[in-house]
PDB file of C-alpha atoms in Angstrom:
ATOM      1  CA  MET A  13     -34.015-118.173 -13.979  1.00 38.00           C
ATOM      2  CA  ALA A  14     -36.464-115.363 -14.493  1.00 38.00           C
ATOM      3  CA  ARG A  15     -35.318-111.760 -13.993  1.00 42.00           C
ATOM      4  CA  LYS A  16     -36.889-109.864 -11.096  1.00 42.00           C
ATOM      5  CA  SER A  17     -38.635-106.554 -11.757  1.00 41.00           C
ATOM      6  CA  PRO A  18     -37.775-103.496  -9.721  1.00 43.00           C
ATOM      7  CA  THR A  19     -41.135-103.599  -8.011  1.00 40.00           C
ATOM      8  CA  SER A  20     -40.561-107.089  -6.946  1.00 40.00           C
ATOM      9  CA  ILE A  21     -37.358-106.092  -5.191  1.00 43.00           C
ATOM     10  CA  SER A  22     -38.317-105.194  -1.638  1.00 51.00           C
ATOM     11  CA  SER A  23     -36.247-104.179   1.259  1.00 56.00           C
ATOM     12  CA  SER A  24     -34.975-107.745   1.556  1.00 60.00           C
ATOM     13  CA  CYS A  25     -35.436-111.018  -0.014  1.00 71.00           C
ATOM     14  CA  ALA A  26     -37.273-113.948   1.560  1.00 66.00           C
ATOM     15  CA  ILE A  27     -34.118-115.390   2.934  1.00 66.00           C
ATOM     16  CA  CYS A  28     -32.846-112.137   4.404  1.00 68.00           C
ATOM     17  CA  SER A  29     -36.249-111.178   5.718  1.00 67.00           C
ATOM     18  CA  GLY A  30     -36.843-114.589   7.165  1.00 62.00           C
ATOM     19  CA  SER A  31     -33.668-114.601   9.074  1.00 59.00           C
ATOM     20  CA  ASN A  32     -32.769-112.440  11.912  1.00 61.00           C
ATOM     21  CA  LEU A  33     -29.365-111.706  10.468  1.00 61.00           C
ATOM     22  CA  ALA A  34     -28.073-108.913   8.308  1.00 64.00           C
ATOM     23  CA  SER A  35     -28.563-109.000   4.597  1.00 64.00           C
ATOM     24  CA  ILE A  36     -26.288-111.380   2.886  1.00 68.00           C
ATOM     25  CA  CYS A  37     -27.362-111.288  -0.702  1.00 77.00           C
ATOM     26  CA  ALA A  38     -25.982-108.744  -3.118  1.00 78.00           C
ATOM     27  CA  SER A  39     -29.305-107.200  -4.042  1.00 80.00           C
ATOM     28  CA  CYS A  40     -30.274-106.638  -0.438  1.00 80.00           C
ATOM     29  CA  VAL A  41     -26.872-105.227   0.390  1.00 80.00           C
ATOM     30  CA  ASN A  42     -27.010-102.800  -2.567  1.00 84.00           C
ATOM     31  CA  TYR A  43     -30.510-101.733  -1.661  1.00 84.00           C
ATOM     32  CA  ARG A  44     -29.477-101.090   1.907  1.00 83.00           C
ATOM     33  CA  LEU A  45     -26.441 -99.124   0.743  1.00 87.00           C
ATOM     34  CA  ASN A  46     -28.479 -96.980  -1.649  1.00 90.00           C
ATOM     35  CA  GLU A  47     -31.045 -96.274   1.016  1.00 89.00           C
ATOM     36  CA  TYR A  48     -28.323 -95.329   3.465  1.00 89.00           C
ATOM     37  CA  ASN A  49     -26.615 -93.094   0.883  1.00 92.00           C
ATOM     38  CA  SER A  50     -29.891 -91.288   0.169  1.00 93.00           C
ATOM     39  CA  SER A  51     -30.482 -90.700   3.858  1.00 92.00           C
ATOM     40  CA  LEU A  52     -26.913 -89.415   4.234  1.00 93.00           C
ATOM     41  CA  ARG A  53     -27.367 -86.972   1.363  1.00 92.00           C
ATOM     42  CA  ALA A  54     -30.633 -85.713   2.799  1.00 93.00           C
ATOM     43  CA  SER A  55     -29.015 -85.315   6.199  1.00 92.00           C
ATOM     44  CA  ARG A  56     -26.076 -83.458   4.613  1.00 92.00           C
ATOM     45  CA  ARG A  57     -28.414 -81.054   2.828  1.00 93.00           C
ATOM     46  CA  VAL A  58     -30.289 -80.426   6.047  1.00 93.00           C
ATOM     47  CA  SER A  59     -27.062 -79.893   7.973  1.00 93.00           C
ATOM     48  CA  VAL A  60     -25.718 -77.473   5.314  1.00 93.00           C
ATOM     49  CA  SER A  61     -28.931 -75.445   5.364  1.00 93.00           C
ATOM     50  CA  LEU A  62     -28.924 -75.416   9.144  1.00 94.00           C
ATOM     51  CA  TYR A  63     -25.256 -74.370   9.184  1.00 94.00           C
ATOM     52  CA  GLN A  64     -25.965 -71.492   6.776  1.00 94.00           C
ATOM     53  CA  LYS A  65     -28.923 -70.408   8.861  1.00 94.00           C
ATOM     54  CA  ILE A  66     -26.811 -70.497  11.985  1.00 95.00           C
ATOM     55  CA  GLU A  67     -24.083 -68.461  10.245  1.00 94.00           C
ATOM     56  CA  ARG A  68     -26.614 -65.832   9.193  1.00 94.00           C
ATOM     57  CA  LYS A  69     -27.976 -65.637  12.691  1.00 94.00           C
ATOM     58  CA  LEU A  70     -24.478 -65.413  14.143  1.00 95.00           C
ATOM     59  CA  GLU A  71     -23.565 -62.630  11.673  1.00 94.00           C
ATOM     60  CA  ALA A  72     -26.718 -60.712  12.544  1.00 94.00           C
ATOM     61  CA  LYS A  73     -26.035 -61.211  16.247  1.00 94.00           C
ATOM     62  CA  LYS A  74     -22.456 -60.014  15.770  1.00 94.00           C
ATOM     63  CA  LYS A  75     -23.655 -56.871  14.018  1.00 94.00           C
ATOM     64  CA  ARG A  76     -26.205 -56.228  16.745  1.00 94.00           C
ATOM     65  CA  ASP A  77     -23.538 -56.701  19.391  1.00 95.00           C
ATOM     66  CA  GLU A  78     -21.198 -54.307  17.555  1.00 95.00           C
ATOM     67  CA  GLN A  79     -23.935 -51.706  17.286  1.00 95.00           C
ATOM     68  CA  VAL A  80     -24.760 -52.067  20.941  1.00 95.00           C
ATOM     69  CA  GLU A  81     -21.095 -51.764  21.864  1.00 95.00           C
ATOM     70  CA  TRP A  82     -20.674 -48.676  19.618  1.00 95.00           C
ATOM     71  CA  ARG A  83     -23.743 -47.084  21.192  1.00 95.00           C
ATOM     72  CA  VAL A  84     -22.401 -47.791  24.641  1.00 95.00           C
ATOM     73  CA  ILE A  85     -19.036 -46.229  23.740  1.00 96.00           C
ATOM     74  CA  GLN A  86     -20.717 -43.191  22.183  1.00 96.00           C
ATOM     75  CA  ASN A  87     -22.967 -42.757  25.184  1.00 96.00           C
ATOM     76  CA  GLU A  88     -19.910 -42.857  27.436  1.00 96.00           C
ATOM     77  CA  LYS A  89     -18.177 -40.229  25.266  1.00 96.00           C
ATOM     78  CA  ILE A  90     -21.283 -38.028  25.272  1.00 96.00           C
ATOM     79  CA  ALA A  91     -21.511 -38.326  29.032  1.00 96.00           C
ATOM     80  CA  LYS A  92     -17.843 -37.334  29.397  1.00 96.00           C
ATOM     81  CA  LEU A  93     -18.309 -34.376  27.011  1.00 96.00           C
ATOM     82  CA  LYS A  94     -21.385 -33.220  28.909  1.00 96.00           C
ATOM     83  CA  ALA A  95     -19.459 -33.409  32.151  1.00 96.00           C
ATOM     84  CA  ARG A  96     -16.588 -31.451  30.558  1.00 96.00           C
ATOM     85  CA  LEU A  97     -19.056 -28.874  29.227  1.00 96.00           C
ATOM     86  CA  ARG A  98     -20.618 -28.410  32.646  1.00 96.00           C
ATOM     87  CA  PHE A  99     -17.158 -27.990  34.179  1.00 96.00           C
ATOM     88  CA  LEU A 100     -16.171 -25.409  31.550  1.00 96.00           C
ATOM     89  CA  GLU A 101     -19.419 -23.502  31.990  1.00 96.00           C
ATOM     90  CA  GLU A 102     -18.885 -23.359  35.727  1.00 96.00           C
ATOM     91  CA  GLN A 103     -15.281 -22.254  35.207  1.00 96.00           C
ATOM     92  CA  LEU A 104     -16.437 -19.596  32.711  1.00 96.00           C
ATOM     93  CA  LEU A 105     -18.936 -18.250  35.217  1.00 95.00           C
ATOM     94  CA  ARG A 106     -16.219 -18.107  37.866  1.00 95.00           C
ATOM     95  CA  ASP A 107     -13.813 -16.350  35.473  1.00 95.00           C
ATOM     96  CA  LYS A 108     -16.494 -13.844  34.462  1.00 95.00           C
ATOM     97  CA  ALA A 109     -17.169 -13.088  38.082  1.00 95.00           C
ATOM     98  CA  GLU A 110     -13.436 -12.593  38.712  1.00 95.00           C
ATOM     99  CA  VAL A 111     -13.091 -10.351  35.640  1.00 95.00           C
ATOM    100  CA  ALA A 112     -16.092  -8.261  36.671  1.00 95.00           C
ATOM    101  CA  GLU A 113     -14.676  -7.896  40.151  1.00 95.00           C
ATOM    102  CA  GLY A 114     -11.225  -6.974  38.819  1.00 94.00           C
ATOM    103  CA  SER A 115     -12.668  -4.460  36.330  1.00 95.00           C
ATOM    104  CA  ALA A 116     -14.670  -2.843  39.110  1.00 94.00           C
ATOM    105  CA  VAL A 117     -11.520  -2.548  41.228  1.00 95.00           C
ATOM    106  CA  LEU A 118      -9.549  -1.140  38.276  1.00 95.00           C
ATOM    107  CA  LYS A 119     -12.313   1.337  37.518  1.00 94.00           C
ATOM    108  CA  VAL A 120     -12.255   2.585  41.091  1.00 94.00           C
ATOM    109  CA  LYS A 121      -8.446   2.846  41.011  1.00 94.00           C
ATOM    110  CA  SER A 122      -8.437   4.644  37.633  1.00 95.00           C
ATOM    111  CA  GLU A 123     -11.036   7.114  38.861  1.00 94.00           C
ATOM    112  CA  SER A 124      -8.944   7.795  41.942  1.00 94.00           C
ATOM    113  CA  LEU A 125      -5.821   8.210  39.775  1.00 95.00           C
ATOM    114  CA  ASP A 126      -7.629  10.582  37.404  1.00 95.00           C
ATOM    115  CA  SER A 127      -8.819  12.670  40.294  1.00 94.00           C
ATOM    116  CA  ALA A 128      -5.296  12.697  41.743  1.00 95.00           C
ATOM    117  CA  PHE A 129      -3.771  13.716  38.378  1.00 95.00           C
ATOM    118  CA  SER A 130      -6.347  16.461  37.910  1.00 94.00           C
ATOM    119  CA  ALA A 131      -5.579  17.726  41.399  1.00 94.00           C
ATOM    120  CA  LEU A 132      -1.840  17.639  40.627  1.00 95.00           C
ATOM    121  CA  ARG A 133      -2.342  19.527  37.356  1.00 94.00           C
ATOM    122  CA  LYS A 134      -4.465  22.100  39.101  1.00 92.00           C
ATOM    123  CA  HIS A 135      -1.882  22.473  41.858  1.00 92.00           C
ATOM    124  CA  ARG A 136       0.911  22.759  39.273  1.00 88.00           C
ATOM    125  CA  VAL A 137      -0.970  25.462  37.382  1.00 86.00           C
ATOM    126  CA  GLU A 138      -1.545  27.315  40.626  1.00 86.00           C
ATOM    127  CA  LEU A 139       2.149  27.075  41.502  1.00 83.00           C
ATOM    128  CA  LEU A 140       3.168  28.273  38.044  1.00 78.00           C
ATOM    129  CA  GLU A 141       0.743  31.163  38.212  1.00 79.00           C
ATOM    130  CA  LYS A 142       1.939  32.014  41.693  1.00 78.00           C
ATOM    131  CA  PHE A 143       5.713  31.718  41.369  1.00 76.00           C
ATOM    132  CA  TYR A 144       6.489  31.735  37.601  1.00 75.00           C
ATOM    133  CA  ARG A 145       3.994  34.198  36.225  1.00 73.00           C
ATOM    134  CA  ASN A 146       6.652  36.765  35.481  1.00 76.00           C
ATOM    135  CA  LEU A 147       8.877  34.123  33.870  1.00 77.00           C
ATOM    136  CA  ASN A 148       6.100  32.978  31.526  1.00 75.00           C
ATOM    137  CA  CYS A 149       5.284  36.518  30.563  1.00 81.00           C
ATOM    138  CA  SER A 150       8.932  37.329  29.939  1.00 82.00           C
ATOM    139  CA  GLN A 151       9.389  34.202  27.829  1.00 84.00           C
ATOM    140  CA  ASN A 152       6.304  34.991  25.759  1.00 85.00           C
ATOM    141  CA  LEU A 153       7.435  38.568  25.293  1.00 88.00           C
ATOM    142  CA  GLY A 154      10.929  37.384  24.351  1.00 90.00           C
ATOM    143  CA  LEU A 155       9.470  35.001  21.807  1.00 92.00           C
ATOM    144  CA  MET A 156       7.335  37.765  20.338  1.00 93.00           C
ATOM    145  CA  VAL A 157      10.346  40.074  20.159  1.00 93.00           C
ATOM    146  CA  ILE A 158      12.478  37.406  18.473  1.00 94.00           C
ATOM    147  CA  THR A 159       9.710  36.657  15.984  1.00 90.00           C
ATOM    148  CA  SER A 160       9.160  40.317  15.146  1.00 93.00           C
ATOM    149  CA  GLU A 161      12.914  40.888  14.820  1.00 92.00           C
ATOM    150  CA  LEU A 162      13.213  37.874  12.543  1.00 89.00           C
ATOM    151  CA  LEU A 163      10.372  39.130  10.374  1.00 90.00           C
ATOM    152  CA  HIS A 164      11.924  42.601  10.288  1.00 92.00           C
ATOM    153  CA  LYS A 165      15.331  41.231   9.278  1.00 91.00           C
ATOM    154  CA  GLN A 166      13.657  39.067   6.692  1.00 89.00           C
ATOM    155  CA  SER A 167      11.851  42.067   5.236  1.00 90.00           C
ATOM    156  CA  VAL A 168      15.110  44.073   5.242  1.00 92.00           C
ATOM    157  CA  VAL A 169      16.904  41.267   3.423  1.00 91.00           C
ATOM    158  CA  ILE A 170      14.109  41.027   0.858  1.00 90.00           C
ATOM    159  CA  GLN A 171      14.250  44.802   0.335  1.00 90.00           C
ATOM    160  CA  GLN A 172      18.005  44.614  -0.189  1.00 90.00           C
ATOM    161  CA  ILE A 173      17.591  41.735  -2.638  1.00 89.00           C
ATOM    162  CA  SER A 174      14.909  43.707  -4.471  1.00 88.00           C
ATOM    163  CA  LYS A 175      17.405  46.570  -4.794  1.00 88.00           C
ATOM    164  CA  PHE A 176      19.881  44.179  -6.374  1.00 86.00           C
ATOM    165  CA  PHE A 177      17.225  42.868  -8.772  1.00 88.00           C
ATOM    166  CA  PRO A 178      14.774  45.722  -9.452  1.00 89.00           C
ATOM    167  CA  MET A 179      11.590  44.580 -11.151  1.00 87.00           C
ATOM    168  CA  ARG A 180       8.888  46.709 -12.739  1.00 88.00           C
ATOM    169  CA  ARG A 181       6.230  46.589 -15.426  1.00 88.00           C
ATOM    170  CA  VAL A 182       6.725  48.772 -18.475  1.00 85.00           C
ATOM    171  CA  ILE A 183       4.664  49.493 -21.565  1.00 82.00           C
ATOM    172  CA  SER A 184       6.702  49.596 -24.742  1.00 72.00           C
ATOM    173  CA  ASP A 185       5.451  51.338 -27.886  1.00 69.00           C
ATOM    174  CA  GLY A 186       7.788  49.355 -30.083  1.00 59.00           C
ATOM    175  CA  ASP A 187      11.510  49.423 -30.753  1.00 56.00           C
ATOM    176  CA  ILE A 188      13.038  50.170 -34.084  1.00 45.00           C
ATOM    177  CA  LYS A 189      15.389  47.176 -33.904  1.00 54.00           C
ATOM    178  CA  ASP A 190      13.183  44.407 -32.513  1.00 59.00           C
ATOM    179  CA  GLY A 191       9.731  45.798 -33.317  1.00 57.00           C
ATOM    180  CA  LEU A 192       8.190  44.455 -30.080  1.00 67.00           C
ATOM    181  CA  SER A 193       5.485  46.438 -28.291  1.00 69.00           C
ATOM    182  CA  GLY A 194       3.084  45.988 -25.397  1.00 76.00           C
ATOM    183  CA  SER A 195       3.404  45.588 -21.635  1.00 82.00           C
ATOM    184  CA  TYR A 196       6.409  43.667 -20.287  1.00 84.00           C
ATOM    185  CA  ASP A 197       7.904  42.798 -16.922  1.00 88.00           C
ATOM    186  CA  GLN A 198      11.493  43.930 -16.513  1.00 88.00           C
ATOM    187  CA  ILE A 199      14.213  42.729 -14.164  1.00 88.00           C
ATOM    188  CA  CYS A 200      17.400  44.816 -14.137  1.00 88.00           C
ATOM    189  CA  ASN A 201      16.172  46.578 -17.328  1.00 86.00           C
ATOM    190  CA  ALA A 202      15.926  43.194 -19.098  1.00 87.00           C
ATOM    191  CA  ARG A 203      12.503  42.247 -20.416  1.00 87.00           C
ATOM    192  CA  LEU A 204      10.998  38.955 -19.324  1.00 87.00           C
ATOM    193  CA  PRO A 205       9.091  36.820 -21.843  1.00 85.00           C
ATOM    194  CA  ARG A 206       5.344  37.218 -22.073  1.00 83.00           C
ATOM    195  CA  GLY A 207       3.725  34.090 -20.591  1.00 77.00           C
ATOM    196  CA  LEU A 208       5.156  30.902 -22.122  1.00 74.00           C
ATOM    197  CA  ASP A 209       6.221  32.499 -25.394  1.00 78.00           C
ATOM    198  CA  PRO A 210      10.044  32.604 -25.593  1.00 77.00           C
ATOM    199  CA  HIS A 211       9.888  34.647 -28.841  1.00 81.00           C
ATOM    200  CA  SER A 212       8.183  37.628 -27.211  1.00 81.00           C
ATOM    201  CA  VAL A 213      11.636  39.101 -26.458  1.00 82.00           C
ATOM    202  CA  PRO A 214      14.957  38.838 -28.299  1.00 83.00           C
ATOM    203  CA  SER A 215      17.065  35.787 -27.545  1.00 80.00           C
ATOM    204  CA  GLU A 216      19.947  37.641 -25.866  1.00 82.00           C
ATOM    205  CA  GLU A 217      17.545  39.640 -23.687  1.00 83.00           C
ATOM    206  CA  LEU A 218      15.658  36.433 -22.868  1.00 82.00           C
ATOM    207  CA  SER A 219      18.843  34.755 -21.642  1.00 81.00           C
ATOM    208  CA  VAL A 220      19.788  37.790 -19.522  1.00 84.00           C
ATOM    209  CA  SER A 221      16.353  38.166 -17.908  1.00 84.00           C
ATOM    210  CA  LEU A 222      15.999  34.460 -17.195  1.00 81.00           C
ATOM    211  CA  GLY A 223      19.496  34.407 -15.724  1.00 82.00           C
ATOM    212  CA  TYR A 224      18.551  37.283 -13.429  1.00 86.00           C
ATOM    213  CA  MET A 225      15.377  35.440 -12.404  1.00 84.00           C
ATOM    214  CA  VAL A 226      17.356  32.305 -11.575  1.00 81.00           C
ATOM    215  CA  GLN A 227      19.781  34.325  -9.454  1.00 83.00           C
ATOM    216  CA  LEU A 228      16.847  36.056  -7.740  1.00 86.00           C
ATOM    217  CA  LEU A 229      15.327  32.675  -6.883  1.00 83.00           C
ATOM    218  CA  ASP A 230      18.655  31.448  -5.533  1.00 82.00           C
ATOM    219  CA  PHE A 231      18.786  34.474  -3.201  1.00 86.00           C
ATOM    220  CA  VAL A 232      15.144  34.608  -2.114  1.00 86.00           C
ATOM    221  CA  VAL A 233      14.386  30.926  -1.488  1.00 83.00           C
ATOM    222  CA  PRO A 234      16.934  30.286   1.331  1.00 84.00           C
ATOM    223  CA  LYS A 235      16.173  33.626   2.985  1.00 84.00           C
ATOM    224  CA  LEU A 236      12.448  32.861   3.145  1.00 82.00           C
ATOM    225  CA  ALA A 237      13.037  29.178   3.989  1.00 78.00           C
ATOM    226  CA  ALA A 238      10.539  28.335   1.269  1.00 75.00           C
ATOM    227  CA  PRO A 239      10.580  25.221  -0.918  1.00 70.00           C
ATOM    228  CA  ALA A 240      11.218  25.691  -4.601  1.00 68.00           C
ATOM    229  CA  LEU A 241      10.462  23.458  -7.560  1.00 65.00           C
ATOM    230  CA  HIS A 242      13.284  24.975  -9.589  1.00 64.00           C
ATOM    231  CA  ASN A 243      16.922  23.898  -9.460  1.00 63.00           C
ATOM    232  CA  SER A 244      19.581  26.001 -11.110  1.00 63.00           C
ATOM    233  CA  GLY A 245      23.102  24.963 -11.876  1.00 58.00           C
ATOM    234  CA  PHE A 246      26.043  25.471 -14.182  1.00 53.00           C
ATOM    235  CA  ALA A 247      25.094  25.811 -17.873  1.00 52.00           C
ATOM    236  CA  GLY A 248      21.358  25.400 -17.316  1.00 55.00           C
ATOM    237  CA  SER A 249      18.507  24.761 -14.933  1.00 58.00           C
ATOM    238  CA  CYS A 250      15.329  22.721 -14.740  1.00 58.00           C
ATOM    239  CA  SER A 251      11.804  22.892 -13.347  1.00 57.00           C
ATOM    240  CA  ARG A 252       9.571  20.097 -12.130  1.00 54.00           C
ATOM    241  CA  ILE A 253       5.858  19.401 -11.982  1.00 52.00           C
ATOM    242  CA  TRP A 254       4.564  19.668  -8.416  1.00 51.00           C
ATOM    243  CA  GLN A 255       4.464  16.397  -6.521  1.00 53.00           C
ATOM    244  CA  ARG A 256       3.821  15.601  -2.873  1.00 52.00           C
ATOM    245  CA  ASP A 257       7.493  14.851  -2.216  1.00 55.00           C
ATOM    246  CA  SER A 258       8.791  17.763  -4.323  1.00 54.00           C
ATOM    247  CA  TYR A 259       8.983  20.280  -1.460  1.00 54.00           C
ATOM    248  CA  TRP A 260      11.973  19.084   0.521  1.00 56.00           C
ATOM    249  CA  ASN A 261      13.391  16.408  -1.774  1.00 58.00           C
ATOM    250  CA  PRO A 262      15.916  17.929  -4.188  1.00 55.00           C
ATOM    251  CA  CYS A 263      15.659  14.960  -6.559  1.00 60.00           C
ATOM    252  CA  PRO A 264      12.344  14.385  -8.370  1.00 52.00           C
ATOM    253  CA  SER A 265      10.562  11.095  -7.802  1.00 55.00           C
ATOM    254  CA  SER A 266      10.137  10.641 -11.550  1.00 58.00           C
ATOM    255  CA  ARG A 267      12.600  11.879 -14.152  1.00 57.00           C
ATOM    256  CA  SER A 268       9.813  11.968 -16.731  1.00 59.00           C
ATOM    257  CA  LYS A 269       8.295  14.985 -14.922  1.00 55.00           C
ATOM    258  CA  GLU A 270      11.435  17.135 -15.046  1.00 54.00           C
ATOM    259  CA  TYR A 271      11.641  19.822 -17.712  1.00 52.00           C
ATOM    260  CA  PRO A 272      14.791  21.695 -18.756  1.00 52.00           C
ATOM    261  CA  LEU A 273      14.562  25.471 -18.828  1.00 52.00           C
ATOM    262  CA  PHE A 274      17.164  26.022 -21.556  1.00 47.00           C
ATOM    263  CA  ILE A 275      16.706  23.724 -24.545  1.00 45.00           C
ATOM    264  CA  PRO A 276      19.546  23.117 -27.028  1.00 40.00           C
ATOM    265  CA  ARG A 277      18.933  24.289 -30.568  1.00 43.00           C
ATOM    266  CA  ARG A 278      19.095  20.763 -32.023  1.00 41.00           C
ATOM    267  CA  HIS A 279      16.104  19.616 -29.914  1.00 39.00           C
ATOM    268  CA  PHE A 280      13.621  22.140 -31.213  1.00 40.00           C
ATOM    269  CA  CYS A 281       9.877  21.664 -30.914  1.00 40.00           C
ATOM    270  CA  SER A 282       7.513  21.851 -33.846  1.00 40.00           C
ATOM    271  CA  SER A 283       3.734  21.932 -34.033  1.00 38.00           C
ATOM    272  CA  GLY A 284       3.445  19.331 -36.783  1.00 39.00           C
ATOM    273  CA  GLU A 285       5.267  16.346 -35.264  1.00 39.00           C
ATOM    274  CA  GLU A 286       6.186  14.879 -31.927  1.00 38.00           C
ATOM    275  CA  THR A 287       9.477  16.034 -30.499  1.00 38.00           C
ATOM    276  CA  SER A 288      11.653  14.840 -27.654  1.00 38.00           C
ATOM    277  CA  TRP A 289      13.695  16.716 -25.075  1.00 37.00           C
ATOM    278  CA  SER A 290      16.685  14.612 -24.131  1.00 39.00           C
ATOM    279  CA  ASP A 291      14.968  11.481 -25.497  1.00 40.00           C
ATOM    280  CA  LYS A 292      11.831  12.096 -23.424  1.00 40.00           C
ATOM    281  CA  SER A 293       8.346  13.014 -24.583  1.00 40.00           C
ATOM    282  CA  TYR A 294       7.316  16.476 -23.458  1.00 41.00           C
ATOM    283  CA  CYS A 295       4.648  18.910 -24.481  1.00 41.00           C
ATOM    284  CA  ASN A 296       5.640  22.257 -25.972  1.00 41.00           C
ATOM    285  CA  PHE A 297       3.427  24.329 -23.625  1.00 39.00           C
ATOM    286  CA  GLY A 298       1.636  25.864 -26.593  1.00 37.00           C
ATOM    287  CA  VAL A 299       4.868  27.116 -28.201  1.00 38.00           C
ATOM    288  CA  ALA A 300       5.241  26.232 -31.857  1.00 38.00           C
ATOM    289  CA  SER A 301       9.035  26.445 -31.793  1.00 38.00           C
ATOM    290  CA  VAL A 302      11.642  27.460 -29.263  1.00 39.00           C
ATOM    291  CA  ASN A 303      14.185  28.146 -32.003  1.00 41.00           C
ATOM    292  CA  SER A 304      14.864  31.819 -32.486  1.00 40.00           C
ATOM    293  CA  GLU A 305      14.877  33.203 -35.967  1.00 44.00           C
ATOM    294  CA  ARG A 306      18.329  33.176 -37.513  1.00 42.00           C
ATOM    295  CA  LYS A 307      18.712  36.895 -37.958  1.00 44.00           C
ATOM    296  CA  PRO A 308      21.838  38.826 -37.032  1.00 42.00           C
ATOM    297  CA  HIS A 309      21.130  40.711 -33.805  1.00 42.00           C
ATOM    298  CA  LEU A 310      24.722  41.905 -33.505  1.00 40.00           C
ATOM    299  CA  ASP A 311      26.118  44.260 -36.105  1.00 38.00           C
ATOM    300  CA  SER A 312      29.715  44.522 -37.224  1.00 35.00           C
ATOM    301  CA  GLY A 313      30.448  47.220 -34.682  1.00 40.00           C
ATOM    302  CA  GLY A 314      29.585  44.925 -31.806  1.00 40.00           C
ATOM    303  CA  SER A 315      26.359  46.769 -30.839  1.00 41.00           C
ATOM    304  CA  SER A 316      23.302  44.719 -29.941  1.00 42.00           C
ATOM    305  CA  SER A 317      19.562  45.249 -29.683  1.00 44.00           C
ATOM    306  CA  PHE A 318      19.815  45.095 -25.892  1.00 45.00           C
ATOM    307  CA  ASN A 319      21.834  47.575 -23.893  1.00 50.00           C
ATOM    308  CA  TYR A 320      23.893  45.523 -21.445  1.00 43.00           C
ATOM    309  CA  SER A 321      25.649  48.591 -20.092  1.00 48.00           C
ATOM    310  CA  SER A 322      22.414  50.103 -18.799  1.00 50.00           C
ATOM    311  CA  ALA A 323      21.505  46.878 -16.985  1.00 45.00           C
ATOM    312  CA  LEU A 324      24.969  46.560 -15.508  1.00 45.00           C
ATOM    313  CA  SER A 325      25.047  50.188 -14.410  1.00 48.00           C
ATOM    314  CA  THR A 326      21.664  49.845 -12.757  1.00 47.00           C
ATOM    315  CA  PHE A 327      22.769  46.629 -11.077  1.00 43.00           C
ATOM    316  CA  HIS A 328      26.015  48.117  -9.756  1.00 46.00           C
ATOM    317  CA  GLY A 329      24.274  51.332  -8.711  1.00 46.00           C
ATOM    318  CA  ASP A 330      21.695  49.450  -6.687  1.00 45.00           C
ATOM    319  CA  SER A 331      24.320  47.218  -5.125  1.00 42.00           C
ATOM    320  CA  GLN A 332      26.060  50.227  -3.577  1.00 41.00           C
ATOM    321  CA  GLY A 333      23.176  50.892  -1.190  1.00 39.00           C
ATOM    322  CA  PRO A 334      22.779  47.699   0.859  1.00 36.00           C
ATOM    323  CA  SER A 335      25.450  46.650   3.261  1.00 33.00           C
ATOM    324  CA  LYS A 336      27.530  43.529   2.829  1.00 34.00           C
ATOM    325  CA  GLY A 337      26.244  41.928   5.989  1.00 30.00           C
ATOM    326  CA  TYR A 338      22.892  40.841   4.526  1.00 29.00           C
ATOM    327  CA  ILE A 339      24.398  37.749   2.936  1.00 28.00           C
ATOM    328  CA  THR A 340      25.126  36.204   6.304  1.00 27.00           C
ATOM    329  CA  ALA A 341      21.870  37.370   7.854  1.00 25.00           C
TER     330      ALA A 341
END
């Protein structure tokens, strides 16, 4: 039997096409199945594309709905905020009106109170001038008398202290023993050093004069009620650089600004190297050395270059004049 070509195969053979029944031969059945499969695939592709298109449209519609809903919510919030803003503005206007009214009332009351206080002060002054004029005058006069008496007693005390510690300026032509000449300040016949030079007077006279000066300060400062930057004590004294809290505070705010007045011999200053006073760095105030020359000032007979007896006699002679009551004054 001859083989049929593909073109010769139609939708059905002569038997199947001639009959009114379904295809019964294998070739017709396969053809029908292939045709049906192709139509199913085409329908599936169309349905998939339509489904994707529908999904895209649904997604776009969902986004549009969400945007519309968000806009609606935001519009509602904006409307609520605008209503709240209008309410707050109205409340602010009411509060401002109340504050203005209250301030006006307070201003009127304060003006009335000021006028009442001024009238009371004026009336009080008139009463004082009328009934207590003599009392005010007597109190003022008493205060003036007390002040003048205090100043007089203070001057008397200072005069008595100056008799205990007489000071004067002398001009020396030179002594045979010490060879010092020029103008000097003396306290109780003891010469004070010239400026910051401790070698301008002999060492024993320097110690005596500085001791007298320390005692004079101890007497004068409490009587005048004046602050002092110098503290004296047993076996020495010290001075401090002026500071804001140095007037009434006995202790310095910084120990580095406290300078001893009497320096031990082992801590001597020199102009060629840095020195330390009690392990602190200090300047030497322009003095090359505070060490006295090692020369014998006292001879074998016990006499010295400074006459202590004259100073003591002057001191005791001056102390006979003032009364003993000035110490408690």
